[in-house]
PDB file of C-alpha atoms in Angstrom:
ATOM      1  CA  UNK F   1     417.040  86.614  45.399  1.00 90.00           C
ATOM      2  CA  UNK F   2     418.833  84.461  43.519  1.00 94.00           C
ATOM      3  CA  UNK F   3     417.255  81.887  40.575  1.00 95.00           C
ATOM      4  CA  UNK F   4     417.543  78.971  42.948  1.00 93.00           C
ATOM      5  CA  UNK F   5     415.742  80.851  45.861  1.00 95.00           C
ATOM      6  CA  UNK F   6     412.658  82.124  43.858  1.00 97.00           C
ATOM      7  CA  UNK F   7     412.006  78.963  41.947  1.00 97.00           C
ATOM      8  CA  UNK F   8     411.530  77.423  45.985  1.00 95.00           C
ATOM      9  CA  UNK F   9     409.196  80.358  46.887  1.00 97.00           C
ATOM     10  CA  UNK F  10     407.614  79.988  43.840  1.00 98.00           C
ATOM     11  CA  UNK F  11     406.868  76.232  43.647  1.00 97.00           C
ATOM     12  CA  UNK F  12     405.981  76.352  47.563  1.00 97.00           C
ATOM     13  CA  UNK F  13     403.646  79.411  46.427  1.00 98.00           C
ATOM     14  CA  UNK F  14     401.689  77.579  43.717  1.00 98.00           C
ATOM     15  CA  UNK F  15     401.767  74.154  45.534  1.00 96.00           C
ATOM     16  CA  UNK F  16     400.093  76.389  47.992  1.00 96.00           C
ATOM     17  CA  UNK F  17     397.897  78.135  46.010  1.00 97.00           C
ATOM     18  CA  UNK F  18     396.997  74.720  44.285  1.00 95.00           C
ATOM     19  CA  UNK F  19     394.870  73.733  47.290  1.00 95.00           C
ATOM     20  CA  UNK F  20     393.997  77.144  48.525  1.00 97.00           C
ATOM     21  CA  UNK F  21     393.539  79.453  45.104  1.00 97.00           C
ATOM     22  CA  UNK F  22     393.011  82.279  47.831  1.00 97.00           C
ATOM     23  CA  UNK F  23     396.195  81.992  50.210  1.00 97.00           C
ATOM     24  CA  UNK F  24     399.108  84.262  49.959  1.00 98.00           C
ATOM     25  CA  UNK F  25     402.882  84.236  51.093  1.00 98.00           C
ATOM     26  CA  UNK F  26     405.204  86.633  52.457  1.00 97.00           C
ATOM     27  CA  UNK F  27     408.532  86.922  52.048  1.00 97.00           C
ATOM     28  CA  UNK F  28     411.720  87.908  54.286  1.00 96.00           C
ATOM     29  CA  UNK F  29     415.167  87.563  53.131  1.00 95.00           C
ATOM     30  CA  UNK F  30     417.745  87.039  55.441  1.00 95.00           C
ATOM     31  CA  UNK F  31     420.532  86.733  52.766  1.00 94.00           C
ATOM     32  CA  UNK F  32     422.586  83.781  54.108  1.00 95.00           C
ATOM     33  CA  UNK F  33     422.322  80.588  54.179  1.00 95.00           C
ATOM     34  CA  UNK F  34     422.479  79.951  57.914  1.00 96.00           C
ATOM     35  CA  UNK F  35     421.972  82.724  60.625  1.00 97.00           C
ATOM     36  CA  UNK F  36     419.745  81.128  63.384  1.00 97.00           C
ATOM     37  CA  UNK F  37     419.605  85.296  64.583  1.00 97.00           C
ATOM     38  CA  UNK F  38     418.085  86.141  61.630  1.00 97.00           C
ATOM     39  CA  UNK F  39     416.175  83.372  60.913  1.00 98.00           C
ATOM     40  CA  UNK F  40     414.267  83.184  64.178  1.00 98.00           C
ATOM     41  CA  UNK F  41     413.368  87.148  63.513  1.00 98.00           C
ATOM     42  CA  UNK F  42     412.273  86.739  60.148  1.00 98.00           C
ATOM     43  CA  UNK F  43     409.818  84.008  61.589  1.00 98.00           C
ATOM     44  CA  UNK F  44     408.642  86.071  64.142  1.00 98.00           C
ATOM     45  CA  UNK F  45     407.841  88.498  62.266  1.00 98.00           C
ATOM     46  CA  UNK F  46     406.208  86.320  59.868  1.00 98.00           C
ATOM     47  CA  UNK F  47     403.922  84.993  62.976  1.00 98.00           C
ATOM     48  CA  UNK F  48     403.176  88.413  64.137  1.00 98.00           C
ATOM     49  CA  UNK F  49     402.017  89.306  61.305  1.00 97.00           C
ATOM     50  CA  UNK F  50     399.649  86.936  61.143  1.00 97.00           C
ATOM     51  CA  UNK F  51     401.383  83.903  59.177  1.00 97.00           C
ATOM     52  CA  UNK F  52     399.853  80.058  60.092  1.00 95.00           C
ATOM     53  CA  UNK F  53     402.931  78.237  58.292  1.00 97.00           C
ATOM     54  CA  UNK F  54     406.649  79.379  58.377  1.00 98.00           C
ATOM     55  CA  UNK F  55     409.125  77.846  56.324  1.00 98.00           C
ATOM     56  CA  UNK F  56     412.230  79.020  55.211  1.00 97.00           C
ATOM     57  CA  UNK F  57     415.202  78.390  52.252  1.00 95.00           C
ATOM     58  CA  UNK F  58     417.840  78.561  54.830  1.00 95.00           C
ATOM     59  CA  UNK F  59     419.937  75.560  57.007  1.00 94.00           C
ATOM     60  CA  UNK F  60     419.112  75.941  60.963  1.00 97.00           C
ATOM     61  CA  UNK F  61     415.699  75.122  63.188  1.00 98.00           C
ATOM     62  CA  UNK F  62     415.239  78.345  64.276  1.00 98.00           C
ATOM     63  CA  UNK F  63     412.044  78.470  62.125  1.00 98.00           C
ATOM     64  CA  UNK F  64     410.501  75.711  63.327  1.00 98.00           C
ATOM     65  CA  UNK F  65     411.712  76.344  67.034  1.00 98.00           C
ATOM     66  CA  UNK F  66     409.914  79.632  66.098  1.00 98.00           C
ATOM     67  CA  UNK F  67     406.583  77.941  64.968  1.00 98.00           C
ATOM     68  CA  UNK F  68     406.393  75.614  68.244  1.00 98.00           C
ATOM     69  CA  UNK F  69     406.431  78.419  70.721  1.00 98.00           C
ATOM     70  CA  UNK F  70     403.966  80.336  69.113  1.00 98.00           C
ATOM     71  CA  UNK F  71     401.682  77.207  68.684  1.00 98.00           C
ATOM     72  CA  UNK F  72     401.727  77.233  65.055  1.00 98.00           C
ATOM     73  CA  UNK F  73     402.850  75.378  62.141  1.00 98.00           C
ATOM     74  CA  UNK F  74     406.253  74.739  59.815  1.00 98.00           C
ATOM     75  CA  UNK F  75     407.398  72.734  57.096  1.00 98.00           C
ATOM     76  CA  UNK F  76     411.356  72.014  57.333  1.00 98.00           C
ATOM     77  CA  UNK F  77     413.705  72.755  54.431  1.00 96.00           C
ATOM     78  CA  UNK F  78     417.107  70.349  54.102  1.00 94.00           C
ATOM     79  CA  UNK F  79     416.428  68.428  56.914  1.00 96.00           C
ATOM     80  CA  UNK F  80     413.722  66.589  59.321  1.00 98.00           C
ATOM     81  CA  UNK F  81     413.743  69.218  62.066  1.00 98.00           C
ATOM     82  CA  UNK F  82     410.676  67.331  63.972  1.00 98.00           C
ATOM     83  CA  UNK F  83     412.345  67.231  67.278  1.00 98.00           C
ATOM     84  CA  UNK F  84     412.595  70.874  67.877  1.00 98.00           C
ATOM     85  CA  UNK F  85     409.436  71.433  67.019  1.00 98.00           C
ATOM     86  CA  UNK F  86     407.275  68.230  67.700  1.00 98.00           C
ATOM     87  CA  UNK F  87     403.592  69.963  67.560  1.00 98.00           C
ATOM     88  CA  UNK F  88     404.336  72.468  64.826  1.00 98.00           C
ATOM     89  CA  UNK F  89     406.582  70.647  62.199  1.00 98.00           C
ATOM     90  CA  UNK F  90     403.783  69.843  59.451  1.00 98.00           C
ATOM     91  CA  UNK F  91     406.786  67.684  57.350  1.00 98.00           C
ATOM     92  CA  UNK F  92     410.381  68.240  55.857  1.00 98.00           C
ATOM     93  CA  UNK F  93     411.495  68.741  52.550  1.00 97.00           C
ATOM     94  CA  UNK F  94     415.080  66.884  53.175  1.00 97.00           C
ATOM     95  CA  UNK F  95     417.906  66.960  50.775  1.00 96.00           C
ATOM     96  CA  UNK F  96     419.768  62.997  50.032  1.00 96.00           C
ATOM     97  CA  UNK F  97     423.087  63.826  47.707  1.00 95.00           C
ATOM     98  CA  UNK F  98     424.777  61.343  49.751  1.00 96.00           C
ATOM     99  CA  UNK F  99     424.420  58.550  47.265  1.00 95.00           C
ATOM    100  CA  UNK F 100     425.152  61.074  44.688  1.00 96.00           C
ATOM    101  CA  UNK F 101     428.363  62.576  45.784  1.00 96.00           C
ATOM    102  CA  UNK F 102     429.532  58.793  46.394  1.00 97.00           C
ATOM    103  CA  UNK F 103     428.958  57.733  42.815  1.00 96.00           C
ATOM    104  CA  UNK F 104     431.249  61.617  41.584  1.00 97.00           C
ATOM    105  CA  UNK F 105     433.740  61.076  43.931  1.00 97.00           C
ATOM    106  CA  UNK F 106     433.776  57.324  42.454  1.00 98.00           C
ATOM    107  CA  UNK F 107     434.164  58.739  39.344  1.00 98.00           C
ATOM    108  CA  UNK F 108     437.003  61.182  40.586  1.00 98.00           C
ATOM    109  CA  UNK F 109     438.860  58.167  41.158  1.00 98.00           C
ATOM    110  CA  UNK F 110     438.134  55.732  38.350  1.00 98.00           C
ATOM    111  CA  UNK F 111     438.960  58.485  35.932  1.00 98.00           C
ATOM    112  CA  UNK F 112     435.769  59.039  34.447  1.00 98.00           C
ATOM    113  CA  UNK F 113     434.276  61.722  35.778  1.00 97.00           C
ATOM    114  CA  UNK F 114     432.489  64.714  33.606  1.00 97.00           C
ATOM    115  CA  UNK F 115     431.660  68.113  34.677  1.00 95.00           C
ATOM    116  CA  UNK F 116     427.789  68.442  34.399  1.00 92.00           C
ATOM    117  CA  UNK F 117     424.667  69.943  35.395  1.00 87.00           C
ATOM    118  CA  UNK F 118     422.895  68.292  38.054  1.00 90.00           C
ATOM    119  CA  UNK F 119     418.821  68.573  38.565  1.00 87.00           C
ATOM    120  CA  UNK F 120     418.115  65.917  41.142  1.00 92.00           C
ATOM    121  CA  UNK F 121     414.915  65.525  42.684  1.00 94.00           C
ATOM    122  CA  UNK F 122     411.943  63.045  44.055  1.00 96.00           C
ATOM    123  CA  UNK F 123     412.778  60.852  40.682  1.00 95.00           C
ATOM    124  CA  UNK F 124     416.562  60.732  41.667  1.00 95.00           C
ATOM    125  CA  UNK F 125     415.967  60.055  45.312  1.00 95.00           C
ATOM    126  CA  UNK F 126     418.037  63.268  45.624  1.00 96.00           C
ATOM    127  CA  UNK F 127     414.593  65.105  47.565  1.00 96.00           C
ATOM    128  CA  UNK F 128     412.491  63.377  49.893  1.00 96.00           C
ATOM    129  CA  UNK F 129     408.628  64.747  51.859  1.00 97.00           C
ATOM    130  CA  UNK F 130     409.223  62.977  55.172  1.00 97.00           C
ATOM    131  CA  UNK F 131     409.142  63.832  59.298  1.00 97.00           C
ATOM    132  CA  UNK F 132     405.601  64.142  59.150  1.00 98.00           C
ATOM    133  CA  UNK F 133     404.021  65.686  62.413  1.00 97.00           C
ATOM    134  CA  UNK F 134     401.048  64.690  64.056  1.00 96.00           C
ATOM    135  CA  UNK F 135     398.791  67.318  62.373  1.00 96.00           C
ATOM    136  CA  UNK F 136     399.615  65.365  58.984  1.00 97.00           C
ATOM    137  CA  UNK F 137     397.288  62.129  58.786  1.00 97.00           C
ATOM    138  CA  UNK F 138     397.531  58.890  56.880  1.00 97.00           C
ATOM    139  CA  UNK F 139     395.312  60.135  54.138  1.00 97.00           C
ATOM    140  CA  UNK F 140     396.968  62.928  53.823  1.00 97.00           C
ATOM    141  CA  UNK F 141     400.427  61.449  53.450  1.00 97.00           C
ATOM    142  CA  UNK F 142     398.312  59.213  50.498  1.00 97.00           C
ATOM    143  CA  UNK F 143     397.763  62.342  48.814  1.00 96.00           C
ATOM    144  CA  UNK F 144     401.178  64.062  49.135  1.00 96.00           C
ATOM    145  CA  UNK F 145     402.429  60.329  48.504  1.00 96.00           C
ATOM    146  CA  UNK F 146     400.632  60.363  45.059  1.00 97.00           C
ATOM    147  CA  UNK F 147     401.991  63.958  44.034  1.00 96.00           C
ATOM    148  CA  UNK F 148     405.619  62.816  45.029  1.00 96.00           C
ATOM    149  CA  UNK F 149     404.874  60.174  42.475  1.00 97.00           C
ATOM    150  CA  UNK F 150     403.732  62.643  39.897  1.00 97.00           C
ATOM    151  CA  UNK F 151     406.445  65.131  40.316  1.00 96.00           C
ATOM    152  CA  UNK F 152     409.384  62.081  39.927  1.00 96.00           C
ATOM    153  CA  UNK F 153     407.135  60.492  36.559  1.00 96.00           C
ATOM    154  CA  UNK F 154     406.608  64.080  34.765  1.00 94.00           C
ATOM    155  CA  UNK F 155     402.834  63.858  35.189  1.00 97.00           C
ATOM    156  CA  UNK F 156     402.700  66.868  37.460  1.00 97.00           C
ATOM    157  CA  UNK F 157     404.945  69.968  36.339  1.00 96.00           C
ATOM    158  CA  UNK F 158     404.799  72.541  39.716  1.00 96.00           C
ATOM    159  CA  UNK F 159     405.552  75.205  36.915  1.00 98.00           C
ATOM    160  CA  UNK F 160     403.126  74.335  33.938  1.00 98.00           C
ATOM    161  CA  UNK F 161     401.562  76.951  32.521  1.00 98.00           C
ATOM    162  CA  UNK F 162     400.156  79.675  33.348  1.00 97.00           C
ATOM    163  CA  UNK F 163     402.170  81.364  34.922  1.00 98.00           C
ATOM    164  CA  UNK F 164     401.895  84.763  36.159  1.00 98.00           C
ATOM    165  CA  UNK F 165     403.976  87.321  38.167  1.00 97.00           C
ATOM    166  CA  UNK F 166     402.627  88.891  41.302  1.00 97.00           C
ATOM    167  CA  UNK F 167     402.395  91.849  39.310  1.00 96.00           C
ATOM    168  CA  UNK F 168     400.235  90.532  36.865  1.00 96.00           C
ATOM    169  CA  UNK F 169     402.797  89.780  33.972  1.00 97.00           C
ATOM    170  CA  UNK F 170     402.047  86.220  32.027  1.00 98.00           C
ATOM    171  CA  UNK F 171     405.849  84.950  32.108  1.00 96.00           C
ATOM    172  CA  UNK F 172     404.558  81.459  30.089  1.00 97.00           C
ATOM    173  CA  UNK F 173     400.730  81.093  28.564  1.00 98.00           C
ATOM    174  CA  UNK F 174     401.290  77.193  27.530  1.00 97.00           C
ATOM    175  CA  UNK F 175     403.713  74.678  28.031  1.00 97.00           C
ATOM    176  CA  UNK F 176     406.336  74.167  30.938  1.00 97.00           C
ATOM    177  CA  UNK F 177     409.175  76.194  31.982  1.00 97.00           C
ATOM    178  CA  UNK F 178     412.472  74.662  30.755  1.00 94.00           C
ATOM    179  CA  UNK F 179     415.750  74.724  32.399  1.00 92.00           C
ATOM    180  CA  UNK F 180     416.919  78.322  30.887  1.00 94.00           C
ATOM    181  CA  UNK F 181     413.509  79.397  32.191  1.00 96.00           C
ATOM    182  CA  UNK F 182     413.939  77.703  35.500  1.00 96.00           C
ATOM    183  CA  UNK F 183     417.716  79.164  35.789  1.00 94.00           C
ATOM    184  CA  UNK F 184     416.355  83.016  34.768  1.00 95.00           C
ATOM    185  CA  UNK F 185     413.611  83.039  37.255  1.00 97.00           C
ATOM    186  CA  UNK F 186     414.136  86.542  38.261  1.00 96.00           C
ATOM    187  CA  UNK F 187     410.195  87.390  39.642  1.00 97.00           C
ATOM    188  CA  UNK F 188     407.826  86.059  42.566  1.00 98.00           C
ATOM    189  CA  UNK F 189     404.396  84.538  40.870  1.00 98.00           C
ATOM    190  CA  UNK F 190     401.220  85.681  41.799  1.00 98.00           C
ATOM    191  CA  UNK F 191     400.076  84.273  45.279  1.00 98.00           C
ATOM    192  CA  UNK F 192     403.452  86.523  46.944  1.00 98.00           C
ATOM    193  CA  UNK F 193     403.130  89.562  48.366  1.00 97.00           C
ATOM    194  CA  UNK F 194     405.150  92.482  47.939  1.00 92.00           C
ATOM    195  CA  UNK F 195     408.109  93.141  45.313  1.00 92.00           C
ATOM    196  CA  UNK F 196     411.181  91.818  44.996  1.00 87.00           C
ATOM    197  CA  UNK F 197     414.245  93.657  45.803  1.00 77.00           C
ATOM    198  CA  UNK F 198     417.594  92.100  43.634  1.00 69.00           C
ATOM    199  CA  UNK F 199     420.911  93.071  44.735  1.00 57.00           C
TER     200      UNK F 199
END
């Protein structure tokens, strides 16, 4: 439970909630970054519990592969995972650094290059919505289309105020969190169920 894990269960959590105000997510940690073991129980569990979208934080298909025998539905994480699971992949939130590590390891060479902190998204080409499944029509790719755009141009903040914890604690009343805020996420927001356990 990590800052960089919560701030993805968060932002899927309110882009959730920011179509249906009443849905909820659960929340299994597997604690690694790739265990296809653990990742296929966590989703199974998920589904038997009732779940009608898995998606996960971690690296293999076992999620999805998950979602398409139990006839349900899965959004990818890293990469477009569409061919193991053809009816229940919704989409894929895919990582693209390729460019980006090309230009630092340039830089390596040339002599120029600066330690820094990188924050690369939709607006850097660095995250990509893509491997849409049949579920997902044309005017529905319009619409996540349009909130790609407004993520990458700053008109759409995923964590604008309010913002709440699951327990009910207002973390930021106006305003948008900032990277120190981002980087000391430490709490699920309200639409999670159950409490988080830090190691």
């Amino acid at each position: 439970p990590i800052p960089e894990v919560l701030q993805g269960i968060n932002a899927f959590t309110r882009g959730l909630r920011s179509v249906k105000p009443d849905a909820t997510v659960r929340v299994i940690m597997v604690n690694s970054w790739f265990d296809p073991g653990k990742e296929r129980d966590a989703a199974l569990a998920l589904l038997d519990q009732g779940a009608d979208i898995v998606t996960h934080h971690t690296d293999s298909t076992a999620t999805v592969q998950a979602a398409e025998e139990r006839g349900k539905w899965a959004i990818a994480y890293h990469s477009d995972m569409l061919k193991f699971g053809p009816h229940a992949q919704l989409g894929a939130v895919t990582h693209h650094w390729g460019p980006y590590f090309t230009r630092e390891a340039q830089a390596v060479l040339d002599g120029t290059w600066k330690s820094d902190q990188v924050w690369g998204g939709f607006k850097e080409g660095m995250v990509a919505l893509e491997g849409f499944g049949p579920a997902v029509d044309d005017a529905l790719k319009a619409d996540l289309k349009a909130k790609e755009d407004a993520i990458a141009n700053g008109t759409l903040n995923v964590f604008a105020a309010p913002i709440k914890t699951n327990e009910g604690k207002v973390v930021l009343a106006e305003g948008a969190l900032d990277d120190k805020g981002l980087n000391a996420m430490d709490y699920y927001v309200e639409g999670v169920v159950g409490k988080l356990t830090k190691n």
